[in-house]
């Protein structure tokens, strides 16, 4: 059985405290958090810890550790990982705007090393709207670095848009500590704006779209945790309450999985 986690992207307009409460009150067993270094304080950490304490809800990931165009690792990156450590998160989501492969490898190596000290897995996500656009690129960096705290983050939408589904069959499971899961349209128009909208506004609940979700589950290990990354403008409009929206996502997913 997969651990199903409330991805922070389901509730983008809400505070970390509100996301924590929504996860608890809707019945999720795990959740994730967007950590904005300039806004997240020690008090935020204490508040989230207090809400989650004794509930059994774990923190699956913190995000996004965004490597900039210059490839440098900054205190802001380290702060996100430090927050992850304080929340006892399992993973940190890494993305990159750096176009230089060697710089990306070095930056990812540094992040993997720091993540290891924080008790986290550093998971490099590929998506068409960043510099690392394909599974093959992300996997190449992760394998080249070879750090045991490294990993690749596979997202259902981004896997479909990079057209490398067959490559997924060859990925060593040790490099996939968790995945992001959603449904979506069979295809998306090319262009940054179309791909961005596809990723942040137009995702669908499992079973509502045309992605090969059952096939991907046959490739993933049976117990891989899944962050339900249902970024949906329609759900945001239909369910303005965070608990109701989280509950809708969880109920839909558990029904689809047969849990």
Short mmCIF file of C-alpha atoms in Angstrom, two decimals:
data_model
loop_
_atom_site.label_atom_id
_atom_site.label_comp_id
_atom_site.label_asym_id
_atom_site.label_seq_id
_atom_site.Cartn_x
_atom_site.Cartn_y
_atom_site.Cartn_z
CA UNK A 1 0.00 0.00 0.00
CA UNK A 2 1.28 3.44 -0.93
CA UNK A 3 1.52 6.20 1.65
CA UNK A 4 -0.58 9.03 0.20
CA UNK A 5 0.59 12.53 1.03
CA UNK A 6 -1.09 15.92 0.67
CA UNK A 7 1.21 17.84 -1.67
CA UNK A 8 1.65 21.50 -0.78
CA UNK A 9 0.62 22.43 -4.32
CA UNK A 10 -2.95 21.32 -3.64
CA UNK A 11 -3.31 24.29 -1.27
CA UNK A 12 -1.00 26.97 -2.71
CA UNK A 13 -2.85 29.93 -1.23
CA UNK A 14 -2.74 28.70 2.37
CA UNK A 15 -0.17 29.05 5.15
CA UNK A 16 1.96 26.15 6.41
CA UNK A 17 -0.18 26.01 9.54
CA UNK A 18 -3.37 25.79 7.48
CA UNK A 19 -1.87 23.05 5.33
CA UNK A 20 -0.88 21.10 8.43
CA UNK A 21 -4.39 21.38 9.87
CA UNK A 22 -5.95 20.41 6.54
CA UNK A 23 -3.79 17.29 6.35
CA UNK A 24 -4.74 16.26 9.87
CA UNK A 25 -8.45 17.04 9.64
CA UNK A 26 -8.94 15.48 6.19
CA UNK A 27 -7.37 12.18 7.18
CA UNK A 28 -4.04 12.26 5.36
CA UNK A 29 -1.16 10.33 6.90
CA UNK A 30 1.49 12.61 5.38
CA UNK A 31 1.86 16.08 3.96
CA UNK A 32 4.37 18.37 2.31
CA UNK A 33 5.24 22.04 2.71
CA UNK A 34 6.34 24.87 0.49
CA UNK A 35 9.08 26.66 2.40
CA UNK A 36 9.59 30.30 1.45
CA UNK A 37 12.86 31.19 3.20
CA UNK A 38 12.02 34.88 3.48
CA UNK A 39 8.70 34.14 5.21
CA UNK A 40 9.26 30.91 7.15
CA UNK A 41 10.35 31.64 10.73
CA UNK A 42 11.28 29.55 13.75
CA UNK A 43 7.77 30.26 15.01
CA UNK A 44 6.33 28.76 11.81
CA UNK A 45 8.29 25.59 12.50
CA UNK A 46 7.04 25.44 16.08
CA UNK A 47 3.46 26.03 14.97
CA UNK A 48 3.59 23.23 12.40
CA UNK A 49 5.27 20.88 14.85
CA UNK A 50 2.55 21.60 17.40
CA UNK A 51 -0.27 20.93 14.92
CA UNK A 52 1.24 17.64 13.74
CA UNK A 53 2.41 16.38 17.13
CA UNK A 54 0.66 13.19 18.18
CA UNK A 55 -1.44 12.93 15.00
CA UNK A 56 0.63 10.35 13.16
CA UNK A 57 0.89 12.69 10.16
CA UNK A 58 4.46 12.74 8.85
CA UNK A 59 6.17 15.26 6.59
CA UNK A 60 6.99 13.66 3.25
CA UNK A 61 8.77 16.61 1.66
CA UNK A 62 9.74 20.26 1.69
CA UNK A 63 10.03 22.34 -1.48
CA UNK A 64 11.30 23.90 -3.65
CA UNK A 65 15.07 24.09 -3.41
CA UNK A 66 15.52 26.01 -6.65
CA UNK A 67 19.03 26.11 -8.12
CA UNK A 68 19.42 29.49 -9.82
CA UNK A 69 20.88 30.28 -13.22
CA UNK A 70 24.36 30.73 -11.70
CA UNK A 71 24.33 27.26 -10.12
CA UNK A 72 25.29 28.60 -6.69
CA UNK A 73 24.04 27.12 -3.43
CA UNK A 74 22.93 29.81 -0.98
CA UNK A 75 21.79 30.21 2.60
CA UNK A 76 18.20 30.24 1.33
CA UNK A 77 18.66 26.75 -0.07
CA UNK A 78 20.18 25.57 3.18
CA UNK A 79 17.36 27.13 5.19
CA UNK A 80 14.77 25.03 3.34
CA UNK A 81 16.75 21.91 4.17
CA UNK A 82 17.15 23.01 7.78
CA UNK A 83 13.37 23.43 8.03
CA UNK A 84 12.99 19.95 6.58
CA UNK A 85 15.30 18.60 9.25
CA UNK A 86 13.36 20.35 12.01
CA UNK A 87 10.09 18.89 10.71
CA UNK A 88 11.69 15.44 10.29
CA UNK A 89 10.78 15.50 6.62
CA UNK A 90 11.84 12.59 4.45
CA UNK A 91 12.67 14.41 1.20
CA UNK A 92 13.55 17.76 -0.34
CA UNK A 93 12.38 18.66 -3.85
CA UNK A 94 15.13 20.14 -6.04
CA UNK A 95 14.66 21.98 -9.35
CA UNK A 96 17.07 24.00 -11.45
CA UNK A 97 17.22 27.03 -13.72
CA UNK A 98 20.92 26.46 -14.43
CA UNK A 99 21.68 25.56 -18.05
CA UNK A 100 25.20 24.25 -17.38
CA UNK A 101 25.31 20.48 -16.78
CA UNK A 102 28.57 20.54 -14.83
CA UNK A 103 27.29 23.30 -12.56
CA UNK A 104 24.06 21.37 -12.01
CA UNK A 105 26.02 18.27 -11.03
CA UNK A 106 28.14 20.22 -8.55
CA UNK A 107 25.13 22.04 -7.09
CA UNK A 108 23.19 18.81 -6.73
CA UNK A 109 26.18 17.13 -5.09
CA UNK A 110 26.38 19.92 -2.50
CA UNK A 111 22.64 19.73 -1.86
CA UNK A 112 22.78 15.96 -1.49
CA UNK A 113 25.60 16.26 1.02
CA UNK A 114 23.76 18.89 3.05
CA UNK A 115 20.50 16.96 2.80
CA UNK A 116 22.21 13.87 4.18
CA UNK A 117 23.28 15.84 7.24
CA UNK A 118 19.65 16.93 7.62
CA UNK A 119 18.30 13.39 7.33
CA UNK A 120 16.71 14.13 3.94
CA UNK A 121 16.82 12.69 0.45
CA UNK A 122 17.57 15.35 -2.18
CA UNK A 123 15.23 14.57 -5.08
CA UNK A 124 15.89 16.24 -8.42
CA UNK A 125 12.70 16.96 -10.33
CA UNK A 126 12.57 17.29 -14.11
CA UNK A 127 9.94 19.42 -15.83
CA UNK A 128 9.68 21.11 -19.18
CA UNK A 129 9.57 24.63 -17.71
CA UNK A 130 13.00 24.34 -16.04
CA UNK A 131 16.52 23.66 -17.31
CA UNK A 132 16.29 19.97 -16.41
CA UNK A 133 13.42 19.01 -18.67
CA UNK A 134 13.61 15.24 -19.02
CA UNK A 135 13.92 12.15 -16.86
CA UNK A 136 17.11 11.26 -18.72
CA UNK A 137 18.72 14.57 -17.72
CA UNK A 138 17.77 14.29 -14.05
CA UNK A 139 18.78 10.65 -13.87
CA UNK A 140 22.11 11.41 -15.53
CA UNK A 141 22.94 14.00 -12.87
CA UNK A 142 21.81 11.84 -9.97
CA UNK A 143 23.72 8.79 -11.19
CA UNK A 144 26.84 10.84 -11.98
CA UNK A 145 26.86 12.30 -8.48
CA UNK A 146 26.06 8.90 -7.00
CA UNK A 147 25.34 10.21 -3.51
CA UNK A 148 23.14 7.84 -1.47
CA UNK A 149 21.05 10.80 -0.32
CA UNK A 150 20.29 11.74 -3.92
CA UNK A 151 17.26 10.77 -5.93
CA UNK A 152 15.03 11.56 -8.90
CA UNK A 153 11.51 12.88 -8.42
CA UNK A 154 9.09 11.52 -11.00
CA UNK A 155 5.85 13.47 -11.45
CA UNK A 156 3.04 11.96 -13.51
CA UNK A 157 2.47 15.10 -15.59
CA UNK A 158 6.13 15.84 -16.22
CA UNK A 159 6.87 12.24 -17.14
CA UNK A 160 4.08 12.35 -19.73
CA UNK A 161 5.23 15.68 -21.17
CA UNK A 162 8.87 14.60 -21.61
CA UNK A 163 7.84 11.43 -23.48
CA UNK A 164 10.29 9.14 -21.66
CA UNK A 165 7.90 6.67 -20.06
CA UNK A 166 9.86 3.63 -21.22
CA UNK A 167 13.00 4.99 -19.54
CA UNK A 168 11.18 4.81 -16.22
CA UNK A 169 11.35 1.01 -16.44
CA UNK A 170 15.15 1.16 -16.29
CA UNK A 171 15.50 3.43 -13.24
CA UNK A 172 16.96 1.72 -10.18
CA UNK A 173 14.28 1.94 -7.45
CA UNK A 174 16.92 3.17 -5.00
CA UNK A 175 16.89 6.49 -6.86
CA UNK A 176 13.13 6.99 -6.41
CA UNK A 177 12.34 7.50 -2.70
CA UNK A 178 8.94 9.01 -3.55
CA UNK A 179 6.92 10.25 -6.51
CA UNK A 180 4.30 12.87 -7.33
CA UNK A 181 1.00 11.49 -8.59
CA UNK A 182 -1.90 12.98 -10.51
CA UNK A 183 -3.90 12.57 -13.69
CA UNK A 184 -4.04 14.91 -16.65
CA UNK A 185 -4.84 15.33 -20.29
CA UNK A 186 -3.22 13.00 -22.79
CA UNK A 187 -1.24 15.85 -24.33
CA UNK A 188 -0.39 19.51 -23.89
CA UNK A 189 0.32 22.28 -26.37
CA UNK A 190 3.96 23.29 -26.67
CA UNK A 191 5.16 26.57 -25.24
CA UNK A 192 6.07 27.80 -21.77
CA UNK A 193 2.67 29.23 -20.86
CA UNK A 194 0.78 26.10 -21.91
CA UNK A 195 3.17 23.83 -20.03
CA UNK A 196 3.04 26.07 -16.96
CA UNK A 197 -0.77 26.07 -16.91
CA UNK A 198 -0.75 22.31 -17.42
CA UNK A 199 1.47 21.91 -14.35
CA UNK A 200 -0.08 24.39 -11.91
CA UNK A 201 -3.74 24.75 -12.93
CA UNK A 202 -4.97 21.85 -15.04
CA UNK A 203 -4.08 18.64 -13.22
CA UNK A 204 -6.84 16.11 -12.66
CA UNK A 205 -7.76 13.65 -9.93
CA UNK A 206 -6.71 10.03 -10.53
CA UNK A 207 -9.04 8.43 -13.06
CA UNK A 208 -10.32 11.71 -14.50
CA UNK A 209 -7.68 12.03 -17.21
CA UNK A 210 -5.73 10.00 -19.73
CA UNK A 211 -2.28 9.45 -18.19
CA UNK A 212 -0.96 5.86 -17.89
CA UNK A 213 -1.21 5.80 -14.10
CA UNK A 214 -1.79 2.07 -13.72
CA UNK A 215 1.23 1.36 -15.89
CA UNK A 216 3.48 3.62 -13.83
CA UNK A 217 2.33 1.96 -10.61
CA UNK A 218 3.40 -1.39 -12.04
CA UNK A 219 6.90 0.05 -12.45
CA UNK A 220 7.16 1.78 -9.08
CA UNK A 221 7.95 -0.34 -6.05
CA UNK A 222 4.80 -1.33 -4.18
CA UNK A 223 5.46 0.83 -1.13
CA UNK A 224 6.71 4.04 -2.77
CA UNK A 225 5.11 7.07 -1.07
CA UNK A 226 3.02 9.20 -3.42
CA UNK A 227 2.49 12.93 -3.03
CA UNK A 228 -0.91 13.73 -4.54
CA UNK A 229 0.14 16.72 -6.61
CA UNK A 230 -3.32 17.80 -7.78
CA UNK A 231 -2.69 21.43 -8.70
CA UNK A 232 -6.09 22.38 -10.05
CA UNK A 233 -7.76 25.73 -10.65
CA UNK A 234 -11.10 23.91 -10.80
CA UNK A 235 -10.60 22.36 -7.35
CA UNK A 236 -9.45 25.68 -5.92
CA UNK A 237 -12.67 27.28 -7.15
CA UNK A 238 -14.97 24.41 -6.16
CA UNK A 239 -13.39 23.84 -2.74
CA UNK A 240 -12.21 27.15 -1.26
CA UNK A 241 -11.97 25.56 2.18
CA UNK A 242 -8.58 23.82 2.63
CA UNK A 243 -9.93 20.87 4.61
CA UNK A 244 -12.72 20.22 2.11
CA UNK A 245 -10.28 20.39 -0.80
CA UNK A 246 -7.79 18.07 0.87
CA UNK A 247 -10.58 15.66 1.75
CA UNK A 248 -11.83 15.64 -1.85
CA UNK A 249 -8.34 14.79 -3.10
CA UNK A 250 -7.85 12.03 -0.54
CA UNK A 251 -11.27 10.46 -1.03
CA UNK A 252 -10.87 10.46 -4.80
CA UNK A 253 -7.42 8.89 -4.59
CA UNK A 254 -8.34 6.23 -2.04
CA UNK A 255 -11.34 5.26 -4.15
CA UNK A 256 -9.17 4.99 -7.27
CA UNK A 257 -6.55 2.93 -5.44
CA UNK A 258 -9.21 0.78 -3.81
CA UNK A 259 -8.02 1.54 -0.28
#
